[in-house]
Coordinates of C-alpha atoms and ligand atoms in Angstrom, one line a residue:
M1 CA -47.9 -56.5 22.6
L2 CA -51.0 -54.6 21.6
S3 CA -50.9 -56.1 18.1
D4 CA -51.1 -59.6 19.7
V5 CA -54.5 -59.0 21.2
P6 CA -56.9 -61.6 19.7
G7 CA -59.5 -60.4 17.3
L8 CA -57.7 -57.5 15.8
S9 CA -58.1 -56.9 12.1
E10 CA -55.2 -57.2 9.8
E11 CA -55.4 -53.5 9.1
E12 CA -55.2 -52.6 12.8
K13 CA -52.3 -55.0 13.3
S14 CA -50.4 -53.3 10.5
R15 CA -51.2 -49.8 11.9
L16 CA -50.0 -50.7 15.4
L17 CA -46.8 -52.1 14.0
H18 CA -46.0 -49.3 11.6
C19 CA -43.2 -47.1 13.0
V20 CA -43.0 -43.7 11.3
V21 CA -40.1 -41.3 11.7
V22 CA -40.6 -37.8 10.4
G23 CA -37.5 -35.8 9.5
G24 CA -34.5 -37.2 7.5
G25 CA -31.8 -35.2 9.3
P26 CA -28.9 -37.0 11.1
T27 CA -31.1 -37.8 14.1
G28 CA -34.0 -39.2 12.1
V29 CA -31.7 -41.2 9.8
E30 CA -29.7 -42.6 12.7
F31 CA -32.9 -43.5 14.7
S32 CA -34.6 -45.2 11.7
G33 CA -31.6 -47.3 11.0
E34 CA -31.2 -48.4 14.6
L35 CA -34.9 -49.1 15.0
S36 CA -34.9 -51.2 11.8
D37 CA -31.9 -53.1 13.0
F38 CA -33.5 -53.7 16.4
I39 CA -36.6 -55.0 14.6
L40 CA -34.7 -57.3 12.2
K41 CA -32.3 -58.7 14.8
D42 CA -34.4 -58.8 18.0
V43 CA -38.1 -58.1 17.7
R44 CA -38.8 -60.5 14.9
Q45 CA -37.1 -63.4 16.8
T46 CA -38.9 -62.7 20.1
Y47 CA -42.3 -61.9 18.5
A48 CA -42.5 -64.1 15.5
H49 CA -46.1 -63.1 14.8
V50 CA -45.1 -59.5 13.9
K51 CA -42.8 -60.6 11.1
D52 CA -45.1 -59.7 8.2
Y53 CA -46.6 -56.6 9.7
I54 CA -43.8 -54.5 11.3
H55 CA -42.4 -51.7 9.2
V56 CA -40.3 -48.5 9.5
T57 CA -41.1 -45.5 7.3
L58 CA -39.0 -42.4 7.2
I59 CA -40.8 -39.3 5.8
E60 CA -38.7 -36.4 4.6
A61 CA -39.7 -33.2 2.8
N62 CA -36.6 -33.0 0.6
E63 CA -33.6 -35.3 0.6
I64 CA -32.4 -37.2 3.6
L65 CA -29.2 -35.7 5.1
S66 CA -29.6 -32.6 3.0
S67 CA -26.7 -30.7 4.7
F68 CA -24.3 -33.5 3.9
D69 CA -22.5 -34.2 0.6
D70 CA -24.0 -36.2 -2.2
S71 CA -21.9 -39.4 -1.7
L72 CA -22.9 -39.6 2.0
R73 CA -26.6 -39.1 1.1
R74 CA -26.5 -41.9 -1.5
Y75 CA -24.7 -44.2 1.0
A76 CA -27.3 -43.5 3.7
T77 CA -30.2 -44.1 1.3
K78 CA -28.6 -47.4 0.2
Q79 CA -28.0 -48.6 3.8
L80 CA -31.5 -47.6 5.0
T81 CA -33.2 -49.3 2.1
K82 CA -31.1 -52.4 2.7
S83 CA -32.1 -52.5 6.3
G84 CA -35.8 -52.3 5.4
V85 CA -36.6 -48.6 6.0
H86 CA -39.2 -47.4 3.6
L87 CA -38.2 -43.8 2.4
V88 CA -41.0 -41.5 1.6
R89 CA -40.7 -38.0 0.2
G90 CA -43.5 -35.9 1.5
I91 CA -44.6 -33.0 3.8
V92 CA -46.7 -33.7 6.8
K93 CA -49.5 -31.2 7.2
D94 CA -51.4 -32.8 10.1
V95 CA -50.9 -35.4 12.9
K96 CA -54.0 -37.2 14.1
P97 CA -53.9 -39.7 17.0
Q98 CA -53.6 -42.7 14.7
K99 CA -52.6 -41.3 11.3
L100 CA -50.5 -38.6 9.6
I101 CA -51.9 -36.6 6.7
L102 CA -49.4 -35.4 4.0
T103 CA -49.9 -32.3 1.9
D104 CA -50.9 -34.4 -1.2
G105 CA -53.7 -35.9 0.9
T106 CA -52.0 -39.3 1.6
E107 CA -53.0 -40.8 4.9
V108 CA -50.3 -42.7 6.8
P109 CA -51.6 -44.8 9.7
Y110 CA -49.1 -45.4 12.5
G111 CA -48.7 -47.0 15.9
L112 CA -45.5 -45.3 16.8
L113 CA -44.5 -41.8 15.6
V114 CA -41.1 -40.2 16.2
W115 CA -41.0 -36.5 15.3
S116 CA -37.5 -35.5 14.4
T117 CA -37.5 -32.4 12.2
G118 CA -34.6 -30.6 13.9
V119 CA -34.1 -27.6 16.1
G120 CA -34.5 -24.0 15.1
P121 CA -33.0 -20.8 16.4
S122 CA -34.1 -20.0 20.0
P123 CA -36.4 -17.0 20.7
F124 CA -33.4 -15.1 22.1
V125 CA -31.3 -15.6 18.9
K126 CA -34.3 -14.6 16.8
S127 CA -34.7 -11.4 18.9
L128 CA -31.1 -10.2 18.3
E129 CA -31.0 -7.4 15.8
F130 CA -28.2 -8.8 13.8
P131 CA -28.5 -9.8 10.1
K132 CA -29.4 -13.5 9.9
S133 CA -28.1 -16.4 7.7
P134 CA -30.5 -18.5 5.7
G135 CA -32.4 -20.5 8.4
G136 CA -32.5 -17.6 10.8
R137 CA -29.1 -18.1 12.6
I138 CA -26.8 -15.2 13.5
G139 CA -25.1 -14.2 10.3
I140 CA -21.3 -14.3 10.3
D141 CA -18.6 -13.6 7.8
E142 CA -15.7 -15.9 6.8
W143 CA -13.8 -15.0 10.0
L144 CA -16.8 -15.8 12.2
R145 CA -17.5 -12.1 12.9
V146 CA -20.9 -10.5 13.1
P147 CA -20.2 -7.8 10.5
S148 CA -22.5 -5.1 12.0
A149 CA -20.8 -5.5 15.5
P150 CA -17.0 -5.7 15.1
D151 CA -16.3 -7.2 18.6
V152 CA -18.9 -9.9 18.3
F153 CA -18.2 -13.4 17.0
A154 CA -20.7 -16.2 16.8
I155 CA -19.9 -20.0 16.5
G156 CA -21.8 -23.3 16.8
D157 CA -25.4 -24.0 16.1
C158 CA -26.6 -20.4 16.7
S159 CA -24.6 -19.1 13.7
G160 CA -24.4 -19.5 10.0
F161 CA -22.6 -17.8 7.1
L162 CA -24.3 -14.8 5.6
E163 CA -25.7 -15.4 2.2
S164 CA -23.4 -12.6 0.8
T165 CA -20.3 -14.8 1.7
G166 CA -21.5 -17.4 -0.9
K167 CA -20.4 -20.1 1.6
P168 CA -22.4 -23.3 2.0
V169 CA -24.7 -23.8 5.0
L170 CA -22.8 -25.2 7.9
P171 CA -24.2 -28.4 9.3
A172 CA -25.4 -28.0 13.0
L173 CA -22.9 -30.5 14.4
A174 CA -20.5 -30.6 17.3
Q175 CA -17.6 -31.1 15.0
V176 CA -18.3 -27.8 13.3
A177 CA -18.6 -26.0 16.6
E178 CA -15.3 -27.6 17.8
R179 CA -13.4 -26.5 14.7
Q180 CA -14.9 -23.0 14.9
G181 CA -13.9 -22.9 18.6
K182 CA -10.3 -23.8 17.8
Y183 CA -10.1 -21.4 14.8
L184 CA -11.6 -18.6 16.9
A185 CA -9.1 -19.2 19.8
N186 CA -6.2 -18.8 17.4
L187 CA -7.8 -15.8 15.8
L188 CA -8.3 -14.0 19.2
N189 CA -4.8 -14.9 20.3
K190 CA -3.5 -13.4 17.0
I191 CA -5.5 -10.2 17.6
G192 CA -4.2 -10.0 21.1
K193 CA -0.6 -10.5 20.1
D194 CA -0.9 -7.9 17.3
G195 CA -1.9 -5.2 19.8
G196 CA -5.6 -5.9 20.0
G197 CA -7.7 -6.4 23.1
R198 CA -9.4 -3.0 22.7
S199 CA -12.8 -2.3 21.4
N200 CA -12.9 -2.6 17.6
S201 CA -9.2 -3.8 17.5
G202 CA -10.3 -6.7 15.2
K203 CA -10.7 -4.2 12.5
E204 CA -7.1 -3.0 12.6
V205 CA -5.4 -6.4 12.6
E206 CA -4.6 -8.6 9.7
L207 CA -6.8 -11.6 10.4
G208 CA -5.2 -14.2 8.2
G209 CA -7.0 -17.0 6.4
P210 CA -10.8 -17.4 6.8
F211 CA -12.4 -20.3 8.6
A212 CA -12.7 -23.3 6.3
L213 CA -14.6 -26.4 7.1
Q214 CA -13.2 -29.6 5.6
A215 CA -15.1 -32.8 5.6
S216 CA -13.2 -35.9 6.8
G217 CA -13.7 -39.6 6.3
K218 CA -14.3 -41.4 3.0
H219 CA -18.0 -40.3 2.8
G220 CA -17.2 -36.7 3.7
N221 CA -18.8 -37.3 7.1
Y222 CA -18.5 -34.5 9.6
R223 CA -19.6 -36.7 12.5
Ligands
FAD301 C1 -30.2 -35.8 19.2 C2 -28.9 -35.1 18.7 C3 -27.9 -35.9 18.3 C4 -26.7 -35.3 17.8 N1 -25.6 -36.0 17.4 C5 -24.5 -35.5 17.0 C6 -23.4 -36.3 16.6 O1 -23.4 -37.5 16.6 N2 -22.3 -35.6 16.1 C7 -22.2 -34.3 16.1 O2 -21.1 -33.7 15.7 N3 -23.2 -33.5 16.5 C8 -24.4 -34.0 16.9 N4 -25.4 -33.3 17.3 C9 -25.4 -31.8 17.2 C10 -24.6 -31.2 18.4 O3 -25.1 -31.6 19.6 C11 -24.6 -29.7 18.2 O4 -24.1 -29.3 16.9 C12 -23.6 -29.0 19.2 O5 -24.0 -29.3 20.5 C13 -23.6 -27.5 19.0 O6 -22.8 -26.9 20.0 P1 -23.1 -25.5 20.5 O7 -22.0 -25.2 21.5 O8 -23.2 -24.5 19.3 O9 -24.5 -25.5 21.2 P2 -25.1 -26.3 22.4 O10 -24.4 -27.6 22.6 O11 -26.6 -26.4 22.2 O12 -24.7 -25.4 23.6 C14 -25.3 -24.1 23.8 C15 -25.4 -23.9 25.3 O13 -25.8 -22.5 25.6 C16 -26.7 -22.5 26.6 N5 -27.5 -21.3 26.4 C17 -28.5 -21.1 25.5 N6 -29.0 -19.8 25.6 C18 -28.3 -19.2 26.6 C19 -28.4 -17.9 27.2 N7 -29.2 -17.0 26.8 N8 -27.5 -17.7 28.3 C20 -26.6 -18.6 28.7 N9 -26.5 -19.9 28.2 C21 -27.4 -20.2 27.1 C22 -27.5 -23.8 26.4 O14 -28.1 -24.1 27.7 C23 -26.4 -24.8 26.0 O15 -25.8 -25.4 27.1 C24 -26.6 -33.8 17.8 C25 -27.7 -33.1 18.2 C26 -28.8 -33.7 18.7 C27 -30.0 -32.8 19.1

């Protein structure tokens, strides 16, 4: 609506109708795709004057969907490009009221900015004196145990494999948490049946196979 105010310069119109999403994780990718779809299917029809000005740009420091497998990343890149999302690799170093500044000095004027660079470990998780996984999550071994505290297990977004396990980074997704929950329920039942239930008993029991995350779906999607 603002861009329809008479007397605006072409440049100002383009700025107002430039939607920028920062962060190419699942949320940023999903949002950019939906926004572009909304623009192509609805906005352009209702507000014909915006047709040549409105754009969606997704800015990501590395690769989009970096915690997912390669085929899914390629698929998402293709779909986003097809639906008109402009993908930019860059690191935002400053946000001004009407423009972003990237580390290479590029200025990106915007009318709408969606910041979607993910969530980090909470101050409480950070304060725990357990070894941490890359990314600062509670470090766990292949059986989801915190090695320095034998009766402590950690699952879900707060935890990640210790680097020493050589296991890949777990995507912070509900499906991972759900699978870990099921695995851990079985493991605790096994420990209980095998005479566990006492402090440190996890150490004396044969734990069986380690936790394994298997992707499902033709693109290896965990969602
Ligand atoms: C916008 C968005 C979209 C997403 N979409 C998807 C999707 O489509 N598919 C998918 O698989 N995943 C998705 N996810 C990720 C998914 O939500 C998380 O991976 C999942 O919720 C992790 O589960 P969790 O139990 O580890 O943590 P949470 O769901 O965050 O639960 C942790 C709980 O612990 C509580 N808590 C925290 N600290 C304390 C404390 N000190 N004492 C007591 N309680 C505490 C919190 O209040 C919270 O209720 C999405 C996430 C976001 C943000």
